[in-house]
CSV table of C-alpha atoms in Angstrom, one decimal:
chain,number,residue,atom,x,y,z
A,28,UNK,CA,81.6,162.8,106.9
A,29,UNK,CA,80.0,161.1,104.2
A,30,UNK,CA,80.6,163.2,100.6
A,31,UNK,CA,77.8,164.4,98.5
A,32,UNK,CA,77.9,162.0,95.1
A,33,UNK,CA,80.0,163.1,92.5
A,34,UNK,CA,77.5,163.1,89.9
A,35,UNK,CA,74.1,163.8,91.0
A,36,UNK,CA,70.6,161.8,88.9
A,37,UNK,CA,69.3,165.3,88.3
A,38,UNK,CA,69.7,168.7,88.6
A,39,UNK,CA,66.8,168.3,91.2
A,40,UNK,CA,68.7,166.6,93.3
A,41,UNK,CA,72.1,169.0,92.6
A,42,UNK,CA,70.0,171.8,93.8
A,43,UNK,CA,67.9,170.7,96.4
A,44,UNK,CA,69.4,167.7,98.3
A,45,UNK,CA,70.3,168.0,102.5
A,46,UNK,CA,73.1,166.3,103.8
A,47,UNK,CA,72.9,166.6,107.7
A,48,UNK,CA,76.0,165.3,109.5
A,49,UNK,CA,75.3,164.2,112.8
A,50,UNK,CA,72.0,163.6,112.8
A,51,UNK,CA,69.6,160.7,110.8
A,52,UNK,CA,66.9,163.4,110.6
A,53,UNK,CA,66.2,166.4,108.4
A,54,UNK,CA,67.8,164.8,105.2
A,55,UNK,CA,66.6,164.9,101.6
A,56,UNK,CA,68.2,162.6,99.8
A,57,UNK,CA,67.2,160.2,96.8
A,58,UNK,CA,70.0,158.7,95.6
A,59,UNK,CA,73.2,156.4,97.5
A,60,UNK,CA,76.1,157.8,99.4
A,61,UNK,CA,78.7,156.0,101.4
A,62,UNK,CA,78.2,152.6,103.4
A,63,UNK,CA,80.8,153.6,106.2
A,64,UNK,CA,79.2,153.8,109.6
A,65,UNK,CA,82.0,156.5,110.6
A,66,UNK,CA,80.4,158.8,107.9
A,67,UNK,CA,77.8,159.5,110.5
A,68,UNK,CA,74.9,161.7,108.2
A,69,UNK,CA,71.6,161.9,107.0
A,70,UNK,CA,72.5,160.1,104.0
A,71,UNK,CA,74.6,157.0,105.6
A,72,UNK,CA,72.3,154.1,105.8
A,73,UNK,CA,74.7,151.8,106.9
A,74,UNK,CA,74.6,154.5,110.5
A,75,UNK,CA,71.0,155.0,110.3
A,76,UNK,CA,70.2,151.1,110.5
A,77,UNK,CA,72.6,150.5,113.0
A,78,UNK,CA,72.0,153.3,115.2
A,79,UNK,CA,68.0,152.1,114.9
A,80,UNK,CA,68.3,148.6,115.3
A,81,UNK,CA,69.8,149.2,118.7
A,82,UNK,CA,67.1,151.7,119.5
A,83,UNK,CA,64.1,150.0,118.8
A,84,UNK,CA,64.9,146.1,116.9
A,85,UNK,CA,66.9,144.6,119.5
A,86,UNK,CA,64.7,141.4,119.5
A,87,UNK,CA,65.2,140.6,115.7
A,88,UNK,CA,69.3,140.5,116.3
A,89,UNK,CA,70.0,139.6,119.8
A,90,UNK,CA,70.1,135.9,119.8
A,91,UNK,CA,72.3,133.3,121.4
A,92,UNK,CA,72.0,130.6,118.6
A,93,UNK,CA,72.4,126.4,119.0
A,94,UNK,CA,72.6,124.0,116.4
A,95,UNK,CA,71.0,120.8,117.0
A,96,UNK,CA,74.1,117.6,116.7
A,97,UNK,CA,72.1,116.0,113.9
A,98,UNK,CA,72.5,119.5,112.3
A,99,UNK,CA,76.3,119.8,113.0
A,100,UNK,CA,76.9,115.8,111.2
A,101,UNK,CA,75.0,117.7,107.8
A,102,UNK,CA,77.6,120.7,108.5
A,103,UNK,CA,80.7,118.2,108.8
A,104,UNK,CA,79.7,115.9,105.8
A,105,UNK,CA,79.3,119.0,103.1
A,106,UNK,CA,82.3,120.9,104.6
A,107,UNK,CA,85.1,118.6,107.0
A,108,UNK,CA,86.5,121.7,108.4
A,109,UNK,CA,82.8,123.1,109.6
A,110,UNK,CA,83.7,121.1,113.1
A,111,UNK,CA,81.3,121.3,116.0
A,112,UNK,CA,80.7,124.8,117.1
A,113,UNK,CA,80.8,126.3,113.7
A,114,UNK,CA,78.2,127.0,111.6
A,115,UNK,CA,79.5,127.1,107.3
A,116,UNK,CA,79.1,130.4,105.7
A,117,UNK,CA,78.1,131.5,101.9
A,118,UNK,CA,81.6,132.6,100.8
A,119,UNK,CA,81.7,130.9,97.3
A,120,UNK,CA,84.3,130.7,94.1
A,121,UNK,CA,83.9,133.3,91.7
A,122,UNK,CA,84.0,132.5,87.8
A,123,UNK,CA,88.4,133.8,88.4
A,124,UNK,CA,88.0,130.4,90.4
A,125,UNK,CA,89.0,133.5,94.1
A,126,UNK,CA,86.9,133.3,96.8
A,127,UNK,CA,84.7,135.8,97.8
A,128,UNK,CA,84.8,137.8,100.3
A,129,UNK,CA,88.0,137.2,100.6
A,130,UNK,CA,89.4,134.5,102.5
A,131,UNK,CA,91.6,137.5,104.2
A,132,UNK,CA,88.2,139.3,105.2
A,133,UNK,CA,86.0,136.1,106.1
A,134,UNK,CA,85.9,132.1,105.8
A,135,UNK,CA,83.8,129.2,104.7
A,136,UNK,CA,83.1,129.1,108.6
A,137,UNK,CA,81.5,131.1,111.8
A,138,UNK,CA,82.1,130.3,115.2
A,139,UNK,CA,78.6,130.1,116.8
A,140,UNK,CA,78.2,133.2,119.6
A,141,UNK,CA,78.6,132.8,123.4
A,142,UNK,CA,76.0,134.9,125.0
A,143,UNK,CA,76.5,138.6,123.2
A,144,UNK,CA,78.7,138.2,120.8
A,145,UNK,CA,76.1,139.0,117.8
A,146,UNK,CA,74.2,141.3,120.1
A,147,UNK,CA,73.6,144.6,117.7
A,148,UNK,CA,75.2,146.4,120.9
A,149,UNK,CA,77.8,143.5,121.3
A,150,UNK,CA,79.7,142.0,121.3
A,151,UNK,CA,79.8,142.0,125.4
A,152,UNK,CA,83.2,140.3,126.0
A,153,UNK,CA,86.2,142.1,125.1
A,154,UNK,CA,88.2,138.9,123.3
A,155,UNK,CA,84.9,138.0,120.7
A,156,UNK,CA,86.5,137.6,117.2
A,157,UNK,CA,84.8,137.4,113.3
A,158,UNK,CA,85.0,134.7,110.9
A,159,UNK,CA,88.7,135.0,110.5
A,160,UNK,CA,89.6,135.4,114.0
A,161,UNK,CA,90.2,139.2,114.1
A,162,UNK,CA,89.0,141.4,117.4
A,163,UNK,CA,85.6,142.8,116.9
A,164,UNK,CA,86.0,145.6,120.0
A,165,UNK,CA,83.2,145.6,122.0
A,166,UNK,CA,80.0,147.4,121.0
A,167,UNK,CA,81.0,147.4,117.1
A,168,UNK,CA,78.7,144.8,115.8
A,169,UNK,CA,77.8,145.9,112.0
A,170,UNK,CA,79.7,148.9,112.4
A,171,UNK,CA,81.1,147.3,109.0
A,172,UNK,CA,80.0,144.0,107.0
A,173,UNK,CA,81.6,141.4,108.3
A,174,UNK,CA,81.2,141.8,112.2
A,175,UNK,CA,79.8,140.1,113.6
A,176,UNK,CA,78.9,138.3,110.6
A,177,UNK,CA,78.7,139.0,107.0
A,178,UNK,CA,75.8,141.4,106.4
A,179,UNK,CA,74.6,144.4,104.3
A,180,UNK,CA,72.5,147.2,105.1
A,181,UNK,CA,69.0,146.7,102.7
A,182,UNK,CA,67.1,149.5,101.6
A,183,UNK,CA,63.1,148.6,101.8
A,184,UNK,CA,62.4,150.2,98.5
A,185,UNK,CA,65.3,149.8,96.7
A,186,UNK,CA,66.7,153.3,95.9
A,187,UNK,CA,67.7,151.9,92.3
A,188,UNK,CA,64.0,150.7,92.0
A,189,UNK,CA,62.5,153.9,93.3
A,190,UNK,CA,64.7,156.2,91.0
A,191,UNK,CA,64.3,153.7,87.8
A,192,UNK,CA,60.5,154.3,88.5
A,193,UNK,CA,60.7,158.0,89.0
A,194,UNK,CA,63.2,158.3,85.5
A,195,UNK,CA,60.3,155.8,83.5
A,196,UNK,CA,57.8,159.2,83.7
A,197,UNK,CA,58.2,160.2,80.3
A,198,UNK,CA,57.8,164.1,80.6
A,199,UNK,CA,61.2,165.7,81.3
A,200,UNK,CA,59.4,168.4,83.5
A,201,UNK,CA,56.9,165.8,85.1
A,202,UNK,CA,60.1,163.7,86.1
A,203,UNK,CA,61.9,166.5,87.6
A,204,UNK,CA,58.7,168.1,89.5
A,205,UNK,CA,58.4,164.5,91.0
A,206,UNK,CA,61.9,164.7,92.2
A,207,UNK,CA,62.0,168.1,93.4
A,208,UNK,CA,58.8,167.8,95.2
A,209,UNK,CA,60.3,164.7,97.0
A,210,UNK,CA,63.1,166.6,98.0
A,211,UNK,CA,61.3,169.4,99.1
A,212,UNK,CA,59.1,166.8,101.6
A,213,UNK,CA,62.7,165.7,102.5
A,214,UNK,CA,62.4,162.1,101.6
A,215,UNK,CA,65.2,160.7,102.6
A,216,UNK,CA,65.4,157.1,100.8
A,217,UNK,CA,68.4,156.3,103.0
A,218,UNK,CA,66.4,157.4,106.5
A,219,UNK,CA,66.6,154.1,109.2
A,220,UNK,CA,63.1,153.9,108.4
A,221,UNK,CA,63.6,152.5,105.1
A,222,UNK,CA,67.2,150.2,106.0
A,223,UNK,CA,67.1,146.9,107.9
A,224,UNK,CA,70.8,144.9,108.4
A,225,UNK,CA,70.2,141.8,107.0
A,226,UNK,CA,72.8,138.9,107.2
A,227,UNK,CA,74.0,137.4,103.3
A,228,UNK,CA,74.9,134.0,104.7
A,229,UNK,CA,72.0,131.0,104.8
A,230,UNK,CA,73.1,129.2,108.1
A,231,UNK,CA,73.4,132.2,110.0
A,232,UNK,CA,70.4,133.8,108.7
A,233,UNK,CA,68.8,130.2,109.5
A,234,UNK,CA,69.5,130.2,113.6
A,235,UNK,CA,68.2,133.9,113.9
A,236,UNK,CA,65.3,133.2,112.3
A,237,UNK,CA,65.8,136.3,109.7
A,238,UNK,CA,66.0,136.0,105.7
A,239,UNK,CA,69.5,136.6,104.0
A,240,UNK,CA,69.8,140.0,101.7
A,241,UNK,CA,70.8,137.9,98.2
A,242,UNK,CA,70.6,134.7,96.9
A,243,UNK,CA,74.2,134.2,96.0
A,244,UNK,CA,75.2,130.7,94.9
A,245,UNK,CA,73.2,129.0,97.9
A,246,UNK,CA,69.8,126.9,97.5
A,247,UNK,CA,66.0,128.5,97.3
A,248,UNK,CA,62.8,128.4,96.5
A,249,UNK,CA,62.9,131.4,93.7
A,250,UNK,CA,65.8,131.6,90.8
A,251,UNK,CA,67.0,134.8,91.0
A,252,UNK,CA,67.8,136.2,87.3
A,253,UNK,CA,70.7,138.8,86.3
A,254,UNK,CA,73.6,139.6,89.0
A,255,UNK,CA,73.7,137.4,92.1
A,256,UNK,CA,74.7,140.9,93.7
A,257,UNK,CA,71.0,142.1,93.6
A,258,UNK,CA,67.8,140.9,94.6
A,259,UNK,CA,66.0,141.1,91.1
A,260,UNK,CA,62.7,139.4,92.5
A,261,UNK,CA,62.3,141.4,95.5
A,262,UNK,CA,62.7,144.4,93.5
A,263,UNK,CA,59.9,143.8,91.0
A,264,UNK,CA,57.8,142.7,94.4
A,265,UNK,CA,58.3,146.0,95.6
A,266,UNK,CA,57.7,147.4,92.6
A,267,UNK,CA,53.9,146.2,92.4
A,268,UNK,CA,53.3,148.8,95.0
A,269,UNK,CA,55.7,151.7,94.3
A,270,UNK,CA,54.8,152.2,90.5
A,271,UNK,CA,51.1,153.2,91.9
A,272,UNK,CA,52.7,155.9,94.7
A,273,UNK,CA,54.9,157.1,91.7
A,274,UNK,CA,52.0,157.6,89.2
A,275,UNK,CA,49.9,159.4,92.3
A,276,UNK,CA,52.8,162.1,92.9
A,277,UNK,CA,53.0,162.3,88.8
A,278,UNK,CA,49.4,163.2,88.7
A,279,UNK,CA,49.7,165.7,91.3
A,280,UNK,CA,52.7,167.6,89.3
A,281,UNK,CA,50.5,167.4,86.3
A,282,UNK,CA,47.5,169.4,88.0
A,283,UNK,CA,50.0,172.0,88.9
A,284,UNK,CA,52.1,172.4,86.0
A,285,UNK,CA,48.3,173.0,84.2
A,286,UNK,CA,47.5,175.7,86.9
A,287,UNK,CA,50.9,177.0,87.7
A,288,UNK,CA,53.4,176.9,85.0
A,289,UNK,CA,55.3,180.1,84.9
A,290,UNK,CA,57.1,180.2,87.5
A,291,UNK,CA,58.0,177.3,87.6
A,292,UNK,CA,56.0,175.5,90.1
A,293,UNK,CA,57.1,174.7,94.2
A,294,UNK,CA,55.4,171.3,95.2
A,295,UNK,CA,56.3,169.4,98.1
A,296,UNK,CA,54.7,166.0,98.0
A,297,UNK,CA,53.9,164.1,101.0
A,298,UNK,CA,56.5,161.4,102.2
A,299,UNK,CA,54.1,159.5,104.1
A,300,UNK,CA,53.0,156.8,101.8
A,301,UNK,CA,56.9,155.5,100.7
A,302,UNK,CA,57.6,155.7,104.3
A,303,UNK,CA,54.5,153.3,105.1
A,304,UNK,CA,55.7,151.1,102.2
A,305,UNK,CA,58.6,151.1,103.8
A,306,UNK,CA,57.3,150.3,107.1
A,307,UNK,CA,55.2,147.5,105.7
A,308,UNK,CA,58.2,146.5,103.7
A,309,UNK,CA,59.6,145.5,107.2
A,310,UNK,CA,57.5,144.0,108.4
A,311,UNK,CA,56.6,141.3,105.6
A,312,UNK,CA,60.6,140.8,105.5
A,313,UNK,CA,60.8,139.7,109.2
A,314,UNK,CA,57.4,137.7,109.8
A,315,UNK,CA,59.3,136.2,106.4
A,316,UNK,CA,62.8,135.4,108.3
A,317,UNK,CA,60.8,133.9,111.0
A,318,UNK,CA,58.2,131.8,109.0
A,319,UNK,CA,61.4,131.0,106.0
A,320,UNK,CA,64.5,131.6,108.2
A,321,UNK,CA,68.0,131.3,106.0
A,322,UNK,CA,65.4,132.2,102.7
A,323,UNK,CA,66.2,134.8,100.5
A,324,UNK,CA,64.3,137.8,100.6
A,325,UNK,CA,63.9,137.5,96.8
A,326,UNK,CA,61.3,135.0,97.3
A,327,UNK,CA,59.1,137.4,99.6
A,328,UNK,CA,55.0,136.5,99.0
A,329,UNK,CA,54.0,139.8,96.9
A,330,UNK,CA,53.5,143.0,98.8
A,331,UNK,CA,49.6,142.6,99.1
A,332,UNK,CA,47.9,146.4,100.2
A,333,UNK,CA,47.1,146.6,103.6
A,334,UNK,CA,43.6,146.4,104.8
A,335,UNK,CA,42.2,150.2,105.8
């Protein structure tokens, strides 16, 4: 099972965070924890998306993918061995001139699918194989990141933005009431609700009709600034909306310290408007894979409110 982290943001979180193995409900949990679908918790969001995504998102994954011949010359001419049948991938050349991922873990080339094979509940045959030609068994698609292609597991509200917005509040107590009172609403920051698997190469996000996670070294429409490992833009996007929940939940813990300071005060704040966020978060990011497919999700529009 997944482990608690070794060094927790706060003593809030030391004291009052749930692990739940077994189950994707019941958690309280601000903060990351391990990416392995095996460690099957609360607090695993790599489990959590995949274990939704066959539930109830079948229709964004479960494509059977073409390319058009004109589309397969434009592969052949930029990369001779991207034959026919093969869509090219985003590995690139890091500044130590290695490949990344690895050529040992993936390749400059995909197969395209037969009927299943990128299924979230595929693949359906028993002989379908990743990018370097290693069984995926059947029924293991993003059980881990590179089958059946390369993808990560994306946290809506970022849980580095959400805790960098939490630790801006400038009162010690203020910032730790915010935190506990999260806790005790069991937010869960890694629930399915706020993870959606999202591929990281351009041409296979482009035939599903999703966005990729990161802008990497590939083309777009925004210029991502800082590590091509995060999503920098998407971040502040989310941002626009989150600071206001933030400063909501601060203002709460402010009227009760003023009424209720000794003891120390028990809040639980409601949940429900990060996990609407959340939920509106997904939705902007798929109508954007279908209207921008192979984009980046860095250049989402801004996160405009939702009409009441």
């Amino acid at each position: 099972m997944a482990k608690t982290p070794k060094h927790f943001p706060s003593e809030a979180d030391e004291k009052l965070h749930k692990q739940i193995n077994g189950t994707e409900e019941g958690g309280a949990c601000l903060t990351g924890h391990s990416t392995r679908y095996d460690d099957a918790c609360s607090c695993t969001y790599r489990w959590q998306a995949v274990r939704e995504s066959r539930r109830a998102r079948q229709g964004v994954y479960d494509k059977n993918p073409t390319v058009t011949q004109e589309k397969a010359n434009e592969y052949l001419e930029k990369n001779p061995r991207v034959t026919s049948g093969f869509l090219p991938t985003s590995q690139y050349t890091t500044k130590r001139k290695s490949r990344f991922p690895s050529p040992t873990q993936y390749s400059d080339r995909i197969k395209l699918p037969e009927e299943g094979d990128w299924y979230v509940s595929g693949p359906l045959r028993s002989n379908a194989t990743d990018a370097v030609g290693k069984g995926i068994p059947q029924g293991k698609n993003f059980t881990t990141w590179t089958w059946p292609y390369w993808n990560n597991a994306h946290h809506l509200i970022p849980k580095g933005t959400l805790n960098t917005v939490i630790n801006e509040i400038a009162e010690d107590d203020c910032r730790q009431l915010v935190r506990e009172g999260l806790l005790h609403a069991e937010y869960n920051v890694n629930h399915h609700i706020n993870v959606i698997l999202l591929p990281m190469d351009t041409e296979v996000a482009r035939v599903l009709d999703l966005p990729r996670h990161l802008v990497l070294e590939d083309d777009s429409i925004v210029k991502e600034k800082g590590s091509k490992l995060n999503h920098r833009e998407y971040n502040q996007n989310v941002r626009t909306r989150l600071d206001s929940i933030i400063d909501s939940y601060k203002a709460t813990c402010d009227r009760e310290r003023q009424t209720n300071c000794d003891p120390w005060p028990v809040i639980k704040l409601s949940k429900k408007r990060l996990e609407v966020l959340s939920q509106h978060c997904y939705a902007k990011v798929t109508q954007f894979g279908n209207e921008n497919p192979g984009e980046a999700i860095s250049a989402l529009p801004p996160l405009l409110r939702p009409k009441s």
